[in-house]
Amino acid sequence: MPKALILYAHPTAELSRTNRLLLDAAARLPEVQIHDLYEHYPDFHIDVEHEQQLLGRVELIVMQHPIHWYSMPALQKQWLDSVLTRGWAFGHGGHALHGKRFWLVATTDGEEAAYRPQGRHGHRFADFLPPYQQTAALCGMQWQEPLILHGAHHIPPEQFQRHLQHYLAGLQA
């Protein structure tokens, strides 16, 4: 049984070199299951019961995606809205995810310097994290420090290798 579930949401996965390399490495870990949301739900019709069963079997829930408009891709948001239901994930009787770890693994096209008050995006990257943090808190999950790869399209190989090692260590923790 997998220990970690990677909920991978990339609307143009075929164009992503960085995320593909990360997933290829994660796929070699025996306790990791990769669940490509765009592959499974190209029509956005999510099998809620199946998704809840997947979540129930793991200790670590990884939300992995590129940052789109300072947030998650559309299917990832649809997944959250559909799967994390009141009475199951939160609210009265909603304890299914309580105590599980939640880890955001994301990539950005922009360099880290672009995510500063004086940078192109006008905010620190951490300013965009409250919706993720609050989702984890509402569901009683343990927030793990996010792993963010800035400038993913043009990262030097040695920097990518360091990032990959952090990623693999986090999946096995």
PDB file of C-alpha atoms in Angstrom:
ATOM      1  CA  MET A   1       0.000   0.000   0.000  1.00  0.00           C
ATOM      2  CA  PRO A   2       1.382   3.439  -0.870  1.00  0.00           C
ATOM      3  CA  LYS A   3       2.463   5.789   1.901  1.00  0.00           C
ATOM      4  CA  ALA A   4       2.269   8.896  -0.298  1.00  0.00           C
ATOM      5  CA  LEU A   5      -0.201   9.952  -2.965  1.00  0.00           C
ATOM      6  CA  ILE A   6       0.888  12.555  -5.504  1.00  0.00           C
ATOM      7  CA  LEU A   7      -2.106  14.408  -6.902  1.00  0.00           C
ATOM      8  CA  TYR A   8      -0.500  15.678 -10.077  1.00  0.00           C
ATOM      9  CA  ALA A   9      -2.361  18.403 -11.950  1.00  0.00           C
ATOM     10  CA  HIS A  10      -0.668  19.844 -15.013  1.00  0.00           C
ATOM     11  CA  PRO A  11      -2.935  20.884 -17.906  1.00  0.00           C
ATOM     12  CA  THR A  12      -0.048  20.717 -20.395  1.00  0.00           C
ATOM     13  CA  ALA A  13       2.009  17.911 -18.889  1.00  0.00           C
ATOM     14  CA  GLU A  14       3.538  17.042 -22.258  1.00  0.00           C
ATOM     15  CA  LEU A  15       5.332  20.413 -22.189  1.00  0.00           C
ATOM     16  CA  SER A  16       6.751  20.026 -18.687  1.00  0.00           C
ATOM     17  CA  ARG A  17      10.283  18.727 -18.560  1.00  0.00           C
ATOM     18  CA  THR A  18      10.805  19.504 -14.874  1.00  0.00           C
ATOM     19  CA  ASN A  19       7.634  17.954 -13.472  1.00  0.00           C
ATOM     20  CA  ARG A  20       8.080  14.905 -15.701  1.00  0.00           C
ATOM     21  CA  LEU A  21      11.596  14.328 -14.325  1.00  0.00           C
ATOM     22  CA  LEU A  22      10.299  14.676 -10.764  1.00  0.00           C
ATOM     23  CA  LEU A  23       7.473  12.210 -11.385  1.00  0.00           C
ATOM     24  CA  ASP A  24       9.759   9.732 -13.142  1.00  0.00           C
ATOM     25  CA  ALA A  25      11.996   9.687 -10.062  1.00  0.00           C
ATOM     26  CA  ALA A  26       9.018   9.412  -7.678  1.00  0.00           C
ATOM     27  CA  ALA A  27       7.608   6.508  -9.693  1.00  0.00           C
ATOM     28  CA  ARG A  28      10.646   4.438  -8.719  1.00  0.00           C
ATOM     29  CA  LEU A  29       9.760   4.723  -5.020  1.00  0.00           C
ATOM     30  CA  PRO A  30       7.706   1.709  -3.913  1.00  0.00           C
ATOM     31  CA  GLU A  31       5.553   3.579  -1.374  1.00  0.00           C
ATOM     32  CA  VAL A  32       4.507   6.388  -3.728  1.00  0.00           C
ATOM     33  CA  GLN A  33       1.444   6.443  -5.972  1.00  0.00           C
ATOM     34  CA  ILE A  34       1.192   9.047  -8.728  1.00  0.00           C
ATOM     35  CA  HIS A  35      -2.309  10.077  -9.662  1.00  0.00           C
ATOM     36  CA  ASP A  36      -2.423  12.296 -12.761  1.00  0.00           C
ATOM     37  CA  LEU A  37      -5.694  14.195 -12.497  1.00  0.00           C
ATOM     38  CA  TYR A  38      -5.695  15.507 -16.086  1.00  0.00           C
ATOM     39  CA  GLU A  39      -5.076  12.000 -17.383  1.00  0.00           C
ATOM     40  CA  HIS A  40      -7.864  10.473 -15.280  1.00  0.00           C
ATOM     41  CA  TYR A  41     -10.388  13.295 -15.620  1.00  0.00           C
ATOM     42  CA  PRO A  42      -9.950  15.095 -18.952  1.00  0.00           C
ATOM     43  CA  ASP A  43     -13.680  15.849 -18.863  1.00  0.00           C
ATOM     44  CA  PHE A  44     -13.498  17.190 -15.262  1.00  0.00           C
ATOM     45  CA  HIS A  45     -16.034  14.556 -14.103  1.00  0.00           C
ATOM     46  CA  ILE A  46     -14.376  13.385 -10.897  1.00  0.00           C
ATOM     47  CA  ASP A  47     -15.152  10.032  -9.276  1.00  0.00           C
ATOM     48  CA  VAL A  48     -15.462  11.333  -5.714  1.00  0.00           C
ATOM     49  CA  GLU A  49     -15.771   7.940  -4.030  1.00  0.00           C
ATOM     50  CA  HIS A  50     -12.646   6.641  -5.788  1.00  0.00           C
ATOM     51  CA  GLU A  51     -10.681   9.760  -4.871  1.00  0.00           C
ATOM     52  CA  GLN A  52     -11.735   9.555  -1.235  1.00  0.00           C
ATOM     53  CA  GLN A  53     -10.666   5.896  -1.126  1.00  0.00           C
ATOM     54  CA  LEU A  54      -7.233   6.826  -2.498  1.00  0.00           C
ATOM     55  CA  LEU A  55      -6.825   9.527   0.153  1.00  0.00           C
ATOM     56  CA  GLY A  56      -7.908   7.208   2.931  1.00  0.00           C
ATOM     57  CA  ARG A  57      -5.058   4.775   2.264  1.00  0.00           C
ATOM     58  CA  VAL A  58      -2.097   7.166   2.539  1.00  0.00           C
ATOM     59  CA  GLU A  59      -0.230   9.160   5.178  1.00  0.00           C
ATOM     60  CA  LEU A  60       1.094  11.914   2.891  1.00  0.00           C
ATOM     61  CA  ILE A  61      -1.007  13.828   0.370  1.00  0.00           C
ATOM     62  CA  VAL A  62       1.105  15.706  -2.161  1.00  0.00           C
ATOM     63  CA  MET A  63      -0.488  18.349  -4.321  1.00  0.00           C
ATOM     64  CA  GLN A  64       1.941  18.793  -7.234  1.00  0.00           C
ATOM     65  CA  HIS A  65       1.331  21.289  -9.999  1.00  0.00           C
ATOM     66  CA  PRO A  66       2.611  24.373 -11.772  1.00  0.00           C
ATOM     67  CA  ILE A  67       1.366  27.652 -10.382  1.00  0.00           C
ATOM     68  CA  HIS A  68      -1.385  29.067 -12.617  1.00  0.00           C
ATOM     69  CA  TRP A  69      -2.524  32.614 -12.003  1.00  0.00           C
ATOM     70  CA  TYR A  70      -1.043  32.542  -8.487  1.00  0.00           C
ATOM     71  CA  SER A  71      -2.944  29.397  -7.589  1.00  0.00           C
ATOM     72  CA  MET A  72      -3.636  25.847  -8.721  1.00  0.00           C
ATOM     73  CA  PRO A  73      -4.766  24.653 -12.165  1.00  0.00           C
ATOM     74  CA  ALA A  74      -8.522  24.492 -12.756  1.00  0.00           C
ATOM     75  CA  LEU A  75      -8.876  20.717 -12.428  1.00  0.00           C
ATOM     76  CA  GLN A  76      -7.036  20.720  -9.103  1.00  0.00           C
ATOM     77  CA  LYS A  77      -9.538  23.285  -7.781  1.00  0.00           C
ATOM     78  CA  GLN A  78     -12.446  21.249  -9.149  1.00  0.00           C
ATOM     79  CA  TRP A  79     -10.972  18.210  -7.431  1.00  0.00           C
ATOM     80  CA  LEU A  80     -10.819  20.055  -4.090  1.00  0.00           C
ATOM     81  CA  ASP A  81     -14.385  21.306  -4.450  1.00  0.00           C
ATOM     82  CA  SER A  82     -15.691  17.834  -5.309  1.00  0.00           C
ATOM     83  CA  VAL A  83     -13.626  15.500  -3.117  1.00  0.00           C
ATOM     84  CA  LEU A  84     -13.089  17.361   0.156  1.00  0.00           C
ATOM     85  CA  THR A  85     -16.723  17.256   1.183  1.00  0.00           C
ATOM     86  CA  ARG A  86     -18.368  18.448   4.391  1.00  0.00           C
ATOM     87  CA  GLY A  87     -18.933  15.515   6.699  1.00  0.00           C
ATOM     88  CA  TRP A  88     -16.054  13.579   5.137  1.00  0.00           C
ATOM     89  CA  ALA A  89     -13.031  15.912   5.083  1.00  0.00           C
ATOM     90  CA  PHE A  90     -14.277  18.658   7.408  1.00  0.00           C
ATOM     91  CA  GLY A  91     -17.279  19.762   9.419  1.00  0.00           C
ATOM     92  CA  HIS A  92     -19.393  17.594  11.703  1.00  0.00           C
ATOM     93  CA  GLY A  93     -18.093  14.032  11.361  1.00  0.00           C
ATOM     94  CA  GLY A  94     -15.540  15.038   8.735  1.00  0.00           C
ATOM     95  CA  HIS A  95     -12.315  13.543  10.042  1.00  0.00           C
ATOM     96  CA  ALA A  96     -11.167  11.332   7.159  1.00  0.00           C
ATOM     97  CA  LEU A  97      -7.994  13.354   6.564  1.00  0.00           C
ATOM     98  CA  HIS A  98      -7.248  14.303  10.164  1.00  0.00           C
ATOM     99  CA  GLY A  99      -3.582  13.753  11.022  1.00  0.00           C
ATOM    100  CA  LYS A 100      -2.465  13.126   7.446  1.00  0.00           C
ATOM    101  CA  ARG A 101       0.383  15.252   6.126  1.00  0.00           C
ATOM    102  CA  PHE A 102      -0.225  17.742   3.309  1.00  0.00           C
ATOM    103  CA  TRP A 103       2.639  18.867   1.083  1.00  0.00           C
ATOM    104  CA  LEU A 104       2.507  21.363  -1.760  1.00  0.00           C
ATOM    105  CA  VAL A 105       5.093  20.750  -4.483  1.00  0.00           C
ATOM    106  CA  ALA A 106       4.867  23.439  -7.127  1.00  0.00           C
ATOM    107  CA  THR A 107       6.789  24.953  -9.996  1.00  0.00           C
ATOM    108  CA  THR A 108       6.799  28.492 -11.308  1.00  0.00           C
ATOM    109  CA  ASP A 109       8.032  29.914 -14.550  1.00  0.00           C
ATOM    110  CA  GLY A 110       9.224  33.070 -12.811  1.00  0.00           C
ATOM    111  CA  GLU A 111      12.457  33.357 -10.933  1.00  0.00           C
ATOM    112  CA  GLU A 112      12.380  33.600  -7.142  1.00  0.00           C
ATOM    113  CA  ALA A 113      13.281  37.307  -7.376  1.00  0.00           C
ATOM    114  CA  ALA A 114       9.985  37.912  -9.212  1.00  0.00           C
ATOM    115  CA  TYR A 115       8.169  36.936  -5.996  1.00  0.00           C
ATOM    116  CA  ARG A 116       9.195  39.901  -3.869  1.00  0.00           C
ATOM    117  CA  PRO A 117       7.334  43.119  -3.075  1.00  0.00           C
ATOM    118  CA  GLN A 118       9.552  44.961  -5.553  1.00  0.00           C
ATOM    119  CA  GLY A 119       9.530  42.081  -8.059  1.00  0.00           C
ATOM    120  CA  ARG A 120       7.352  41.442 -11.084  1.00  0.00           C
ATOM    121  CA  HIS A 121       4.562  39.798  -9.055  1.00  0.00           C
ATOM    122  CA  GLY A 122       4.601  42.367  -6.242  1.00  0.00           C
ATOM    123  CA  HIS A 123       4.361  39.803  -3.436  1.00  0.00           C
ATOM    124  CA  ARG A 124       6.435  37.152  -1.726  1.00  0.00           C
ATOM    125  CA  PHE A 125       5.485  33.666  -2.878  1.00  0.00           C
ATOM    126  CA  ALA A 126       4.372  32.877   0.675  1.00  0.00           C
ATOM    127  CA  ASP A 127       1.590  35.460   0.227  1.00  0.00           C
ATOM    128  CA  PHE A 128      -0.131  33.055  -2.190  1.00  0.00           C
ATOM    129  CA  LEU A 129      -0.098  30.084   0.210  1.00  0.00           C
ATOM    130  CA  PRO A 130      -2.976  30.843   2.662  1.00  0.00           C
ATOM    131  CA  PRO A 131      -5.656  28.965   0.638  1.00  0.00           C
ATOM    132  CA  TYR A 132      -3.487  25.833   0.706  1.00  0.00           C
ATOM    133  CA  GLN A 133      -2.634  26.258   4.389  1.00  0.00           C
ATOM    134  CA  GLN A 134      -6.244  26.837   5.354  1.00  0.00           C
ATOM    135  CA  THR A 135      -7.409  23.808   3.372  1.00  0.00           C
ATOM    136  CA  ALA A 136      -4.946  21.654   5.313  1.00  0.00           C
ATOM    137  CA  ALA A 137      -6.011  23.220   8.622  1.00  0.00           C
ATOM    138  CA  LEU A 138      -9.740  22.882   7.922  1.00  0.00           C
ATOM    139  CA  CYS A 139      -9.263  19.177   7.180  1.00  0.00           C
ATOM    140  CA  GLY A 140      -7.024  18.612  10.225  1.00  0.00           C
ATOM    141  CA  MET A 141      -3.981  17.811   8.114  1.00  0.00           C
ATOM    142  CA  GLN A 142      -0.411  18.611   9.087  1.00  0.00           C
ATOM    143  CA  TRP A 143       1.013  21.359   6.862  1.00  0.00           C
ATOM    144  CA  GLN A 144       4.452  20.488   5.485  1.00  0.00           C
ATOM    145  CA  GLU A 145       6.760  23.271   4.318  1.00  0.00           C
ATOM    146  CA  PRO A 146       6.112  23.606   0.547  1.00  0.00           C
ATOM    147  CA  LEU A 147       8.737  22.669  -2.005  1.00  0.00           C
ATOM    148  CA  ILE A 148       8.716  25.334  -4.694  1.00  0.00           C
ATOM    149  CA  LEU A 149      10.902  25.302  -7.784  1.00  0.00           C
ATOM    150  CA  HIS A 150      11.128  28.796  -9.230  1.00  0.00           C
ATOM    151  CA  GLY A 151      12.266  29.334 -12.819  1.00  0.00           C
ATOM    152  CA  ALA A 152      11.510  25.709 -13.663  1.00  0.00           C
ATOM    153  CA  HIS A 153      11.966  26.154 -17.431  1.00  0.00           C
ATOM    154  CA  HIS A 154      15.543  27.321 -17.164  1.00  0.00           C
ATOM    155  CA  ILE A 155      16.964  25.879 -13.960  1.00  0.00           C
ATOM    156  CA  PRO A 156      20.621  24.795 -14.048  1.00  0.00           C
ATOM    157  CA  PRO A 157      21.087  20.998 -13.854  1.00  0.00           C
ATOM    158  CA  GLU A 158      22.952  21.067 -10.529  1.00  0.00           C
ATOM    159  CA  GLN A 159      20.212  23.151  -8.912  1.00  0.00           C
ATOM    160  CA  PHE A 160      17.573  20.801 -10.283  1.00  0.00           C
ATOM    161  CA  GLN A 161      19.437  17.795  -8.831  1.00  0.00           C
ATOM    162  CA  ARG A 162      19.395  19.427  -5.365  1.00  0.00           C
ATOM    163  CA  HIS A 163      15.670  20.088  -5.756  1.00  0.00           C
ATOM    164  CA  LEU A 164      15.083  16.488  -6.854  1.00  0.00           C
ATOM    165  CA  GLN A 165      16.902  15.168  -3.779  1.00  0.00           C
ATOM    166  CA  HIS A 166      14.725  17.328  -1.475  1.00  0.00           C
ATOM    167  CA  TYR A 167      11.641  16.085  -3.312  1.00  0.00           C
ATOM    168  CA  LEU A 168      12.555  12.421  -2.984  1.00  0.00           C
ATOM    169  CA  ALA A 169      13.519  12.832   0.674  1.00  0.00           C
ATOM    170  CA  GLY A 170      10.173  14.516   1.387  1.00  0.00           C
ATOM    171  CA  LEU A 171       8.278  11.682  -0.269  1.00  0.00           C
ATOM    172  CA  GLN A 172      10.092   9.121   1.860  1.00  0.00           C
ATOM    173  CA  ALA A 173       9.910  10.988   5.187  1.00  0.00           C
TER     174      ALA A 173
END
